[in-house]
PDB file of C-alpha atoms in Angstrom:
ATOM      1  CA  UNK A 670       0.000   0.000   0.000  1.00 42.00           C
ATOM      2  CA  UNK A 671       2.723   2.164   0.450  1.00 50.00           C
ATOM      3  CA  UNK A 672       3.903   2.124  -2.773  1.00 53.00           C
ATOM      4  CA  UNK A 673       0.969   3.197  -4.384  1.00 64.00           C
ATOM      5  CA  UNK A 674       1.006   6.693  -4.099  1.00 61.00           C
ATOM      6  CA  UNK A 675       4.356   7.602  -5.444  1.00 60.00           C
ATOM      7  CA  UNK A 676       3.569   4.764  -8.172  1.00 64.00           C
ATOM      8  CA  UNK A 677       0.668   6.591  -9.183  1.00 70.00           C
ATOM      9  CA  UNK A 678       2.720  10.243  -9.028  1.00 68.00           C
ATOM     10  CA  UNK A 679       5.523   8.841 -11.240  1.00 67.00           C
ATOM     11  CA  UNK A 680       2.049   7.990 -13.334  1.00 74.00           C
ATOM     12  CA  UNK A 681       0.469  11.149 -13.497  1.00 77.00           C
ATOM     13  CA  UNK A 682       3.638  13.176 -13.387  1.00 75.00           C
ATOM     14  CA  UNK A 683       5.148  11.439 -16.687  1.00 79.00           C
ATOM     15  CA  UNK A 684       1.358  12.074 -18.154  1.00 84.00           C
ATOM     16  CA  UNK A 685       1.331  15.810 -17.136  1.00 84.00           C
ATOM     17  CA  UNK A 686       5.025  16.415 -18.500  1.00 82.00           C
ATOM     18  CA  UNK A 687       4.059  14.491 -21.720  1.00 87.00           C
ATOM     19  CA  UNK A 688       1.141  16.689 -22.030  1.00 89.00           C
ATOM     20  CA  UNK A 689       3.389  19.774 -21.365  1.00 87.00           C
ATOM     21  CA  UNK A 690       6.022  19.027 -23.629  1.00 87.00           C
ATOM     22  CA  UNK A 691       3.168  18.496 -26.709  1.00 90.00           C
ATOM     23  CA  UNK A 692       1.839  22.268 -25.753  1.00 90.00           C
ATOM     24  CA  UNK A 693       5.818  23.340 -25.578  1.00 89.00           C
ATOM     25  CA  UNK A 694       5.915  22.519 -29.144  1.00 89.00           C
ATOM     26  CA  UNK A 695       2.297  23.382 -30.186  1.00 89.00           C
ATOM     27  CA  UNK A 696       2.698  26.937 -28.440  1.00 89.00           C
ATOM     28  CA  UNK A 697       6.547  27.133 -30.389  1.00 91.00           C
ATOM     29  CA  UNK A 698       5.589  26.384 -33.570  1.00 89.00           C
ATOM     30  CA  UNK A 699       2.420  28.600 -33.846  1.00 90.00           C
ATOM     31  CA  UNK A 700       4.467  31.599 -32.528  1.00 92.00           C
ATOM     32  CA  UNK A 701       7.288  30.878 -35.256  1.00 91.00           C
ATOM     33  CA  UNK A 702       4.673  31.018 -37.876  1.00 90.00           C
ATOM     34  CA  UNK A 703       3.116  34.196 -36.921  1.00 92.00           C
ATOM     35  CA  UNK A 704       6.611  35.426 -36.585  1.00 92.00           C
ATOM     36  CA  UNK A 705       7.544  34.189 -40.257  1.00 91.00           C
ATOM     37  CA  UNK A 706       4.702  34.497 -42.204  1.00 92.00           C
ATOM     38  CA  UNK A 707       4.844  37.861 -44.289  1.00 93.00           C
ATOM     39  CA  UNK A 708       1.595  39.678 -44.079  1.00 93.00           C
ATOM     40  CA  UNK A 709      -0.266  39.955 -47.120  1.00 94.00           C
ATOM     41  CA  UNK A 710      -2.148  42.315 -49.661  1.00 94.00           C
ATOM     42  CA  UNK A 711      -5.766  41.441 -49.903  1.00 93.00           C
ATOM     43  CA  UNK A 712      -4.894  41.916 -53.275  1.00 90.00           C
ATOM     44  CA  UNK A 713      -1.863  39.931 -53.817  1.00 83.00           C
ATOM     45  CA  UNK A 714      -2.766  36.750 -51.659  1.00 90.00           C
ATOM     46  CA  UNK A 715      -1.913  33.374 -53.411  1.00 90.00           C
ATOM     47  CA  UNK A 716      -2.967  29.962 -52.594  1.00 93.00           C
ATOM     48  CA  UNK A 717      -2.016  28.741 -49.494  1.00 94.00           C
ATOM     49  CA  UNK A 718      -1.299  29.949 -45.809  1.00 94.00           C
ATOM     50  CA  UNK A 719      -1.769  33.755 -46.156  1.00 95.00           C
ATOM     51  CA  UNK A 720      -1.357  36.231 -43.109  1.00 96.00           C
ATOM     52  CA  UNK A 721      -3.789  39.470 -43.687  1.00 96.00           C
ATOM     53  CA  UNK A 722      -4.972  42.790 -41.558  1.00 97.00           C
ATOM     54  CA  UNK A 723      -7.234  44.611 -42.183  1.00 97.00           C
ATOM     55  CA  UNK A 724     -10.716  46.327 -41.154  1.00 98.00           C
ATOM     56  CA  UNK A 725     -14.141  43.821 -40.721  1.00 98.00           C
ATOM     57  CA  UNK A 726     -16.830  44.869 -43.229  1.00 98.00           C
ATOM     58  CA  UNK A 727     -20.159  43.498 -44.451  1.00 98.00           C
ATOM     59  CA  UNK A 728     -22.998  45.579 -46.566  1.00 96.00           C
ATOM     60  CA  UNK A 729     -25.242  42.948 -44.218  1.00 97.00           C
ATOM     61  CA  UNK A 730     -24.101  42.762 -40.571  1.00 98.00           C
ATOM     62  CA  UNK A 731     -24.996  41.301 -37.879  1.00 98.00           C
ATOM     63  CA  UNK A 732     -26.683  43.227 -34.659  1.00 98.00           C
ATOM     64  CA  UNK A 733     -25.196  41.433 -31.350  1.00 98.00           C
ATOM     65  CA  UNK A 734     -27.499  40.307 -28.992  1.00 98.00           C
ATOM     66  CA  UNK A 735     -27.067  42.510 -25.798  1.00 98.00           C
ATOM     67  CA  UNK A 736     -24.731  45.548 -27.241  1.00 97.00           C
ATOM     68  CA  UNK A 737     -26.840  46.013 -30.078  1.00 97.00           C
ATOM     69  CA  UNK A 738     -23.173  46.302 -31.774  1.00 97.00           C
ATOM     70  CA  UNK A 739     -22.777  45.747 -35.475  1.00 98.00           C
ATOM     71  CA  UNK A 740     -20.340  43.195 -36.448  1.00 98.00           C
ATOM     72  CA  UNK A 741     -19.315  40.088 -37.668  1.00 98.00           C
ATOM     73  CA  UNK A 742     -19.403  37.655 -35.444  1.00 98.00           C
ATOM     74  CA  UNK A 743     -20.606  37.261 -31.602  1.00 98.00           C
ATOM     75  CA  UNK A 744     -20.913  35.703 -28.243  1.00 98.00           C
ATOM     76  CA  UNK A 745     -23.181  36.374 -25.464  1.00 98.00           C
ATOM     77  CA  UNK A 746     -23.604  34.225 -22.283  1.00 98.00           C
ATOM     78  CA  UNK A 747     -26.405  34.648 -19.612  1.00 98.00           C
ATOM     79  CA  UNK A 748     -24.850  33.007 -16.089  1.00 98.00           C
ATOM     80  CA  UNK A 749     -27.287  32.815 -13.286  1.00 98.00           C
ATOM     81  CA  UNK A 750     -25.738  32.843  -9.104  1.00 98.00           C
ATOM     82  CA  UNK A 751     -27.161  30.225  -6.465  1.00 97.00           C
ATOM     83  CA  UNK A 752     -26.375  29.268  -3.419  1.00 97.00           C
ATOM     84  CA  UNK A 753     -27.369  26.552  -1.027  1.00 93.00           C
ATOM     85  CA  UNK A 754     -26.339  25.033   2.552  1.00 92.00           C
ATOM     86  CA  UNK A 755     -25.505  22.068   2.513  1.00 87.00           C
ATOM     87  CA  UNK A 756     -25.802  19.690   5.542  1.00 86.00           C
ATOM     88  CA  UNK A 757     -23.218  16.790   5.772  1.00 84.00           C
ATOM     89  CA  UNK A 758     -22.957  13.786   8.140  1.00 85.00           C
ATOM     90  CA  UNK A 759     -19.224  12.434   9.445  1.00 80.00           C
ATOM     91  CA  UNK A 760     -17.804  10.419  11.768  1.00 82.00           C
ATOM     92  CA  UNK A 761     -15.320  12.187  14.476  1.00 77.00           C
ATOM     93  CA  UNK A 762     -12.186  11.196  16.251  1.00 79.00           C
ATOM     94  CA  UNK A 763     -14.460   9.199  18.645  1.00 79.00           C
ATOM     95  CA  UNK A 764     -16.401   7.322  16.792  1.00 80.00           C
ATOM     96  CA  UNK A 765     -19.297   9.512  17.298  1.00 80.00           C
ATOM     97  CA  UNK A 766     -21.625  10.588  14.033  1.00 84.00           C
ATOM     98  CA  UNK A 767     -22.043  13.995  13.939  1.00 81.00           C
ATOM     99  CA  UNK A 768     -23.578  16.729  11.386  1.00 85.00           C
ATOM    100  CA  UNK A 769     -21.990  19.953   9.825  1.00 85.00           C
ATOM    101  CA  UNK A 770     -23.220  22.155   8.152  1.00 88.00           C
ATOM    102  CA  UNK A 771     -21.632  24.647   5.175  1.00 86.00           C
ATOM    103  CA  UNK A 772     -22.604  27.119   2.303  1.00 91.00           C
ATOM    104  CA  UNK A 773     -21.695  26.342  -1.212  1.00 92.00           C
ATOM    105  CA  UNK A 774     -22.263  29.140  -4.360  1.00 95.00           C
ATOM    106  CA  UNK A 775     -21.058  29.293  -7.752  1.00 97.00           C
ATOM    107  CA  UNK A 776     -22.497  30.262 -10.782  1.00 97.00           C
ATOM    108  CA  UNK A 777     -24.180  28.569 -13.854  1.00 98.00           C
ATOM    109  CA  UNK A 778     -24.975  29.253 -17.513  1.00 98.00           C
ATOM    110  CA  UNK A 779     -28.181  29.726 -18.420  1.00 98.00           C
ATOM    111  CA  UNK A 780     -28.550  30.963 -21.720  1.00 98.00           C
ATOM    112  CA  UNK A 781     -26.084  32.186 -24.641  1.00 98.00           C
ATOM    113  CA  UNK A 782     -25.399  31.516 -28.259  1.00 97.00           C
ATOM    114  CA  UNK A 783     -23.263  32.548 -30.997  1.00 97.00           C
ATOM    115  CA  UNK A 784     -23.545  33.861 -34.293  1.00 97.00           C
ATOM    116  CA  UNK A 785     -21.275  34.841 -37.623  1.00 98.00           C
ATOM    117  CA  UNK A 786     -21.332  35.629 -41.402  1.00 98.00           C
ATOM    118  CA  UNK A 787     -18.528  35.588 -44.324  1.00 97.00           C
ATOM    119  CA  UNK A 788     -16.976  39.286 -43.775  1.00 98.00           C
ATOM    120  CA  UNK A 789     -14.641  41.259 -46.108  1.00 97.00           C
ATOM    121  CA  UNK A 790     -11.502  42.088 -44.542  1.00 97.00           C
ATOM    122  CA  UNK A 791     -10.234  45.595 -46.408  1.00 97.00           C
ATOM    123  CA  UNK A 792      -7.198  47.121 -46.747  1.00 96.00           C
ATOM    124  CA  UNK A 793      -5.603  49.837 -49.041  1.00 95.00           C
ATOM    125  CA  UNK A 794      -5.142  47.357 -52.156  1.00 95.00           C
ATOM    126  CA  UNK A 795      -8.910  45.861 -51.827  1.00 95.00           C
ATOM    127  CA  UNK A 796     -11.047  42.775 -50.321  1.00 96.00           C
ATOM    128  CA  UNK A 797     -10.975  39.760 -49.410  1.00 97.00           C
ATOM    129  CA  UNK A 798     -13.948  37.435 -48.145  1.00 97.00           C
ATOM    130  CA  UNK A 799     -13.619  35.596 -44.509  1.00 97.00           C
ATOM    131  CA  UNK A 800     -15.742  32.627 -43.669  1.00 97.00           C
ATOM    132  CA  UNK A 801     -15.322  32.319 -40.211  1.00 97.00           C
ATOM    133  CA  UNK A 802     -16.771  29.084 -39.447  1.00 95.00           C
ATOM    134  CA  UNK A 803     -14.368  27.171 -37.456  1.00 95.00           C
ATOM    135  CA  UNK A 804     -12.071  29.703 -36.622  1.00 96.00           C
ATOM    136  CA  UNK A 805     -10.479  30.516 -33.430  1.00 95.00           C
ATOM    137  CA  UNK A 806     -11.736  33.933 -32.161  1.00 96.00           C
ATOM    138  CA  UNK A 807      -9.788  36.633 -30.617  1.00 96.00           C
ATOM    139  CA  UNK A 808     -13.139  39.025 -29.935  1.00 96.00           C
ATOM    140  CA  UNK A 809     -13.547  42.062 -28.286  1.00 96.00           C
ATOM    141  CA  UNK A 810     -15.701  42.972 -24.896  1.00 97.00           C
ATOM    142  CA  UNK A 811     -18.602  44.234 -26.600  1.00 97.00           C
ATOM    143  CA  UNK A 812     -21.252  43.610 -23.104  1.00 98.00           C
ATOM    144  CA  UNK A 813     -20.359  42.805 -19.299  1.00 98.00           C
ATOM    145  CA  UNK A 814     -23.034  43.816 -16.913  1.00 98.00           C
ATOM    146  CA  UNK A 815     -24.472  42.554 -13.491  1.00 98.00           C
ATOM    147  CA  UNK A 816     -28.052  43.007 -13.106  1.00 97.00           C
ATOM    148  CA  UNK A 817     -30.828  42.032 -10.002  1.00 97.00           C
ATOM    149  CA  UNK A 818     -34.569  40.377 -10.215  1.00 95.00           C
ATOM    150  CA  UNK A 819     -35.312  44.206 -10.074  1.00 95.00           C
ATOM    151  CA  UNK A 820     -33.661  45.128 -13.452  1.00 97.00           C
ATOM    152  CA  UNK A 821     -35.417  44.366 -16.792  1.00 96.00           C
ATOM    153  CA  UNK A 822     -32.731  43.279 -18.225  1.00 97.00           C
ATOM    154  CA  UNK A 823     -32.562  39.954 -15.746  1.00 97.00           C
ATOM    155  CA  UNK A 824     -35.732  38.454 -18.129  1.00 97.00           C
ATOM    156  CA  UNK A 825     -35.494  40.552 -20.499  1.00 96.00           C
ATOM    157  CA  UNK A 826     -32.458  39.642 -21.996  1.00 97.00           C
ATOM    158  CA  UNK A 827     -32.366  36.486 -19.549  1.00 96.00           C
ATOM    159  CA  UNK A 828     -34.534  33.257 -19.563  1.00 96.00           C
ATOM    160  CA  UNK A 829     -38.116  33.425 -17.946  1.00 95.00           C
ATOM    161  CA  UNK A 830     -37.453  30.564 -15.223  1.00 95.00           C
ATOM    162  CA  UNK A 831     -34.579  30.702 -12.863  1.00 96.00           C
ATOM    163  CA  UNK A 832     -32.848  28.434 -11.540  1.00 97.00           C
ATOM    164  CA  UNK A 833     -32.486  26.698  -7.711  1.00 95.00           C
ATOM    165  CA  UNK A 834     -31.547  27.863  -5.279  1.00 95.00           C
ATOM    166  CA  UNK A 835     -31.560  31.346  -7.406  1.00 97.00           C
ATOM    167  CA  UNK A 836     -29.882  34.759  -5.695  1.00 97.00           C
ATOM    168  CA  UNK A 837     -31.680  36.735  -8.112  1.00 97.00           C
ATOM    169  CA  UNK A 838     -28.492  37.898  -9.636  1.00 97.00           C
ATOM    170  CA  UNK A 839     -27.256  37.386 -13.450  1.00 98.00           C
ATOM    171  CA  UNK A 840     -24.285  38.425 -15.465  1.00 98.00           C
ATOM    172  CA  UNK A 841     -24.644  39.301 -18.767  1.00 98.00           C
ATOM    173  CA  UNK A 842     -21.802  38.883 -21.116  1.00 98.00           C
ATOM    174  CA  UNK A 843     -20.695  39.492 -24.923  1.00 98.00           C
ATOM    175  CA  UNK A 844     -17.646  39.708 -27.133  1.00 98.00           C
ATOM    176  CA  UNK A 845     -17.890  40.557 -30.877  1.00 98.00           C
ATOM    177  CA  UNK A 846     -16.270  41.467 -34.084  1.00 98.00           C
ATOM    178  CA  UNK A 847     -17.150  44.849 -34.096  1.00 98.00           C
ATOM    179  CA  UNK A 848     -17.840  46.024 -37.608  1.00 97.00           C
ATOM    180  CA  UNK A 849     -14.703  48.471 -39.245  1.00 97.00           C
ATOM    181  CA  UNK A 850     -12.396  46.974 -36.297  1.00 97.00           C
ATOM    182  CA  UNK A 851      -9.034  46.309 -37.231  1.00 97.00           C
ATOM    183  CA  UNK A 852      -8.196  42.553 -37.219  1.00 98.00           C
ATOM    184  CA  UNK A 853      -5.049  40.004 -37.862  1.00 97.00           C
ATOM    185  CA  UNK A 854      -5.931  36.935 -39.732  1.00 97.00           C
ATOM    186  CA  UNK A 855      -3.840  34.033 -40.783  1.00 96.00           C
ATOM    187  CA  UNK A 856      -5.166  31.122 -42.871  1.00 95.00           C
ATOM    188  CA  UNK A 857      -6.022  29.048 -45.612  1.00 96.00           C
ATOM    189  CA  UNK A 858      -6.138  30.818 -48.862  1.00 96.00           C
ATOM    190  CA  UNK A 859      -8.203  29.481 -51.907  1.00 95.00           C
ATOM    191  CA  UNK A 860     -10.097  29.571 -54.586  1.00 94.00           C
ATOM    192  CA  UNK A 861     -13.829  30.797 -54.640  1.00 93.00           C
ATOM    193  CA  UNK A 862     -16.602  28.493 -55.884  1.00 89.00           C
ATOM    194  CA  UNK A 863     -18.671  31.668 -56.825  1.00 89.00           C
ATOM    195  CA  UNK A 864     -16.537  34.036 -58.618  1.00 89.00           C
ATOM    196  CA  UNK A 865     -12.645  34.251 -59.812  1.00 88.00           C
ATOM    197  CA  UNK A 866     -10.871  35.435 -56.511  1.00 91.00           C
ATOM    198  CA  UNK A 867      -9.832  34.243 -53.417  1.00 94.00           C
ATOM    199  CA  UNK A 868     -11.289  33.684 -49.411  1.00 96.00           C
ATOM    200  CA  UNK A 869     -10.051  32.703 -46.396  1.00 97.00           C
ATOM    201  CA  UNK A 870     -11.478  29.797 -45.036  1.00 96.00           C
ATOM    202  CA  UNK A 871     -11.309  26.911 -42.873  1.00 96.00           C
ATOM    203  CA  UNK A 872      -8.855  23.934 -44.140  1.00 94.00           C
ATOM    204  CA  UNK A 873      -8.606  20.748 -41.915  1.00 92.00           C
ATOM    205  CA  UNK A 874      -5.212  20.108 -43.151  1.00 91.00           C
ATOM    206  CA  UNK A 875      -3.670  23.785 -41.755  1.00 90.00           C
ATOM    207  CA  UNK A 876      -2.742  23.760 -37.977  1.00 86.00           C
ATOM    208  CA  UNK A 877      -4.087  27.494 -37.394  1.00 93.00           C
ATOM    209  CA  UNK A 878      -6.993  29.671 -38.785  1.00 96.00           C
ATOM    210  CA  UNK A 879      -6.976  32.950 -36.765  1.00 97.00           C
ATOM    211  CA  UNK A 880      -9.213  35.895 -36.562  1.00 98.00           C
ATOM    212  CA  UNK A 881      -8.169  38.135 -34.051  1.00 97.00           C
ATOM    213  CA  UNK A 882      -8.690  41.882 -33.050  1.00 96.00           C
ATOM    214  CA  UNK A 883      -5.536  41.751 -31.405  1.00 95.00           C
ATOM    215  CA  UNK A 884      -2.103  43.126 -32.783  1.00 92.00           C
ATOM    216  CA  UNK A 885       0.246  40.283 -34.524  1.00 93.00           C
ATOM    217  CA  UNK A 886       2.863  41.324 -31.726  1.00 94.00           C
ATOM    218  CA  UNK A 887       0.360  40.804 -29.228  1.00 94.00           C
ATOM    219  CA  UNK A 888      -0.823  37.031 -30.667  1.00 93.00           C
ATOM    220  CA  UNK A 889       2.508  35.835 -31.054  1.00 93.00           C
ATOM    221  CA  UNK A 890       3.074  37.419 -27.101  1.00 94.00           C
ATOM    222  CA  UNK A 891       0.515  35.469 -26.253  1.00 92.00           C
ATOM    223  CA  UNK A 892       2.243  32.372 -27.768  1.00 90.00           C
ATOM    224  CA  UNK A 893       5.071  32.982 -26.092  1.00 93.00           C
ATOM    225  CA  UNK A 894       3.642  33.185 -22.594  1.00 92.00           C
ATOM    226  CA  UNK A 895       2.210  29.762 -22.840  1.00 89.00           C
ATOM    227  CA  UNK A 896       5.393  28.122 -24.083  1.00 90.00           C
ATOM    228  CA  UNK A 897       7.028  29.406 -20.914  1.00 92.00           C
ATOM    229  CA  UNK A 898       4.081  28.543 -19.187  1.00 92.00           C
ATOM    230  CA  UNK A 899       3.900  24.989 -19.774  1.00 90.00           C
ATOM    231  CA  UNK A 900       7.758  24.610 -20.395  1.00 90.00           C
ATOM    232  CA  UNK A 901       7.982  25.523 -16.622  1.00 90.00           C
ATOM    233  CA  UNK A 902       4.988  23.618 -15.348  1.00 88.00           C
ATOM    234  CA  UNK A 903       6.896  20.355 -18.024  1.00 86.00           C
ATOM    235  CA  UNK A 904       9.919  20.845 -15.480  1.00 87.00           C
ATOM    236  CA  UNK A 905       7.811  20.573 -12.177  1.00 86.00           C
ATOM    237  CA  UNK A 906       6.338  17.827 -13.101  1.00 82.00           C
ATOM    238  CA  UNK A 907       9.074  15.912 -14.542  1.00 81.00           C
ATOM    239  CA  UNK A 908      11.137  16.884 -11.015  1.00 79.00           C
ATOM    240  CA  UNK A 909       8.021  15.429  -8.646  1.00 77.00           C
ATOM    241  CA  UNK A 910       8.041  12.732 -11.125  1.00 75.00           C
ATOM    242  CA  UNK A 911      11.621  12.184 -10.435  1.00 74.00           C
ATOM    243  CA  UNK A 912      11.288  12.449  -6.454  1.00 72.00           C
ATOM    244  CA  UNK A 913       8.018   9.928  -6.607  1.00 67.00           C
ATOM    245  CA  UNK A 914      10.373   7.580  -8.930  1.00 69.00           C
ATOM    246  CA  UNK A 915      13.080   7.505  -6.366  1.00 63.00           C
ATOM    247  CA  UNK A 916      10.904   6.982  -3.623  1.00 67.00           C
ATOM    248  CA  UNK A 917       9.184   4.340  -5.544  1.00 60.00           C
ATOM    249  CA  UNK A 918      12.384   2.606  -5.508  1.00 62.00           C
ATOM    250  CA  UNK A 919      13.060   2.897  -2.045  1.00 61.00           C
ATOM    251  CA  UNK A 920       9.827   1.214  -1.162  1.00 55.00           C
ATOM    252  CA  UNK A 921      10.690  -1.653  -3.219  1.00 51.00           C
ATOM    253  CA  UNK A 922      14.383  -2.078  -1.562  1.00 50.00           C
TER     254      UNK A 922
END
């Protein structure tokens, strides 16, 4: 029995540096393609991985759901607060059964959905269509509010039935695409089935598609900050590993 617990930390130690040591690499090699990729002219984009910025437009936009903003693409999430006591039975030091009693809280969606349409991205040269679907999102705070029973936006942006063990309090929260915002975009680059020109789309065989109203320097930042991140978190866990190894060892002697 002894030796189970630093057999199951050498375990889940070698699974957790594993894991780190894939998002090392995965965090690496996005940043050094950010970092190498030329950006392009919406005009002069050719087949293949293409790195574009540019403002969101659309003769059509959406209208976001609790900003009213117009844009591209959104997000909006309705979470509702509870709280309950909770009363728990244990045994003590003695023997004896005795109660407790505590408060737990938290909070839990209850509504929210998500919405987008192919965009234009323009620059000085031209257009460019985006299809979005599938995309990871780097969206802006469009819609962050608190509200009480006693606000009409708590139903009337919220669902009619709450939940148990309700507060009465919701948050209300939404990021978008703002229309004419400024975004970075790196993906696949092909062929339209429509017309004689070229989109940006989703391609299963490309390792990022990125529309972001972030800064290039601040994407590949972010990069960077989780390649530290789990490089130092990999070397934690491969050093308990090591300690749970050796003491594995000693139990056996």
């Amino acid at each position: 029995m002894s030796g189970i617990i630093p057999l199951l930390s050498v375990v889940l130690g070698s699974l957790a540096s594993i894991g780190c040591l894939v998002g090392v690499f995965w965090a690496l090699r996005h940043k050094r393609l950010i970092d190498d990729l030329p950006t392009s002219k919406t005009q002069g984009v050719f087949i293949g991985l293409a790195e574009l910025k540019g403002t969101a437009e659309s003769e059509t936009p959406l209208t976001s759901y609790l900003a009213g903003t117009s844009c591209v693409q959104y997000a909006w999430q309705v979470d509702e607060h509870w709280s309950r006591t909770v009363t728990e039975t244990y045994t003590d030091s003695k023997g004896h059964t005795q109660t407790r009693t505590h408060t737990e809280s938290g909070w839990t969606k209850v509504a929210g959905d998500s919405q987008s349409i192919p965009f234009y991205m323009k620059d000085d040269t031209g257009v460019i269509r985006v299809v979005p679907d599938s995309a990871k999102i780097h969206s802006s705070k469009t819609y962050d509010e608190t509200a009480s029973r006693s606000s009409p936006l708590y139903f009337g942006k919220g669902p009619e039935h709450e939940i148990a063990n309700s507060t009465h309090k919701r948050r209300f929260h939404e990021t978008a695409l703002p229309l004419h915002t400024v975004l970075y975009v790196i993906g696949q680059a092909r062929e339209r089935q429509d017309v004689v020109a070229a989109e940006i789309a989703h391609d299963k065989n490309v390792s990022l598609f990125l529309i972001s109203t972030q800064t290039e320097k601040q994407v590949s930042a972010g990069y960077g900050r989780w390649f530290w991140l789990l490089l130092v978190l990999g070397l934690i866990c491969a050093r308990r590993c090591a300690v749970a190894s050796h003491m594995l060892g000693n139990t056996d002697d």
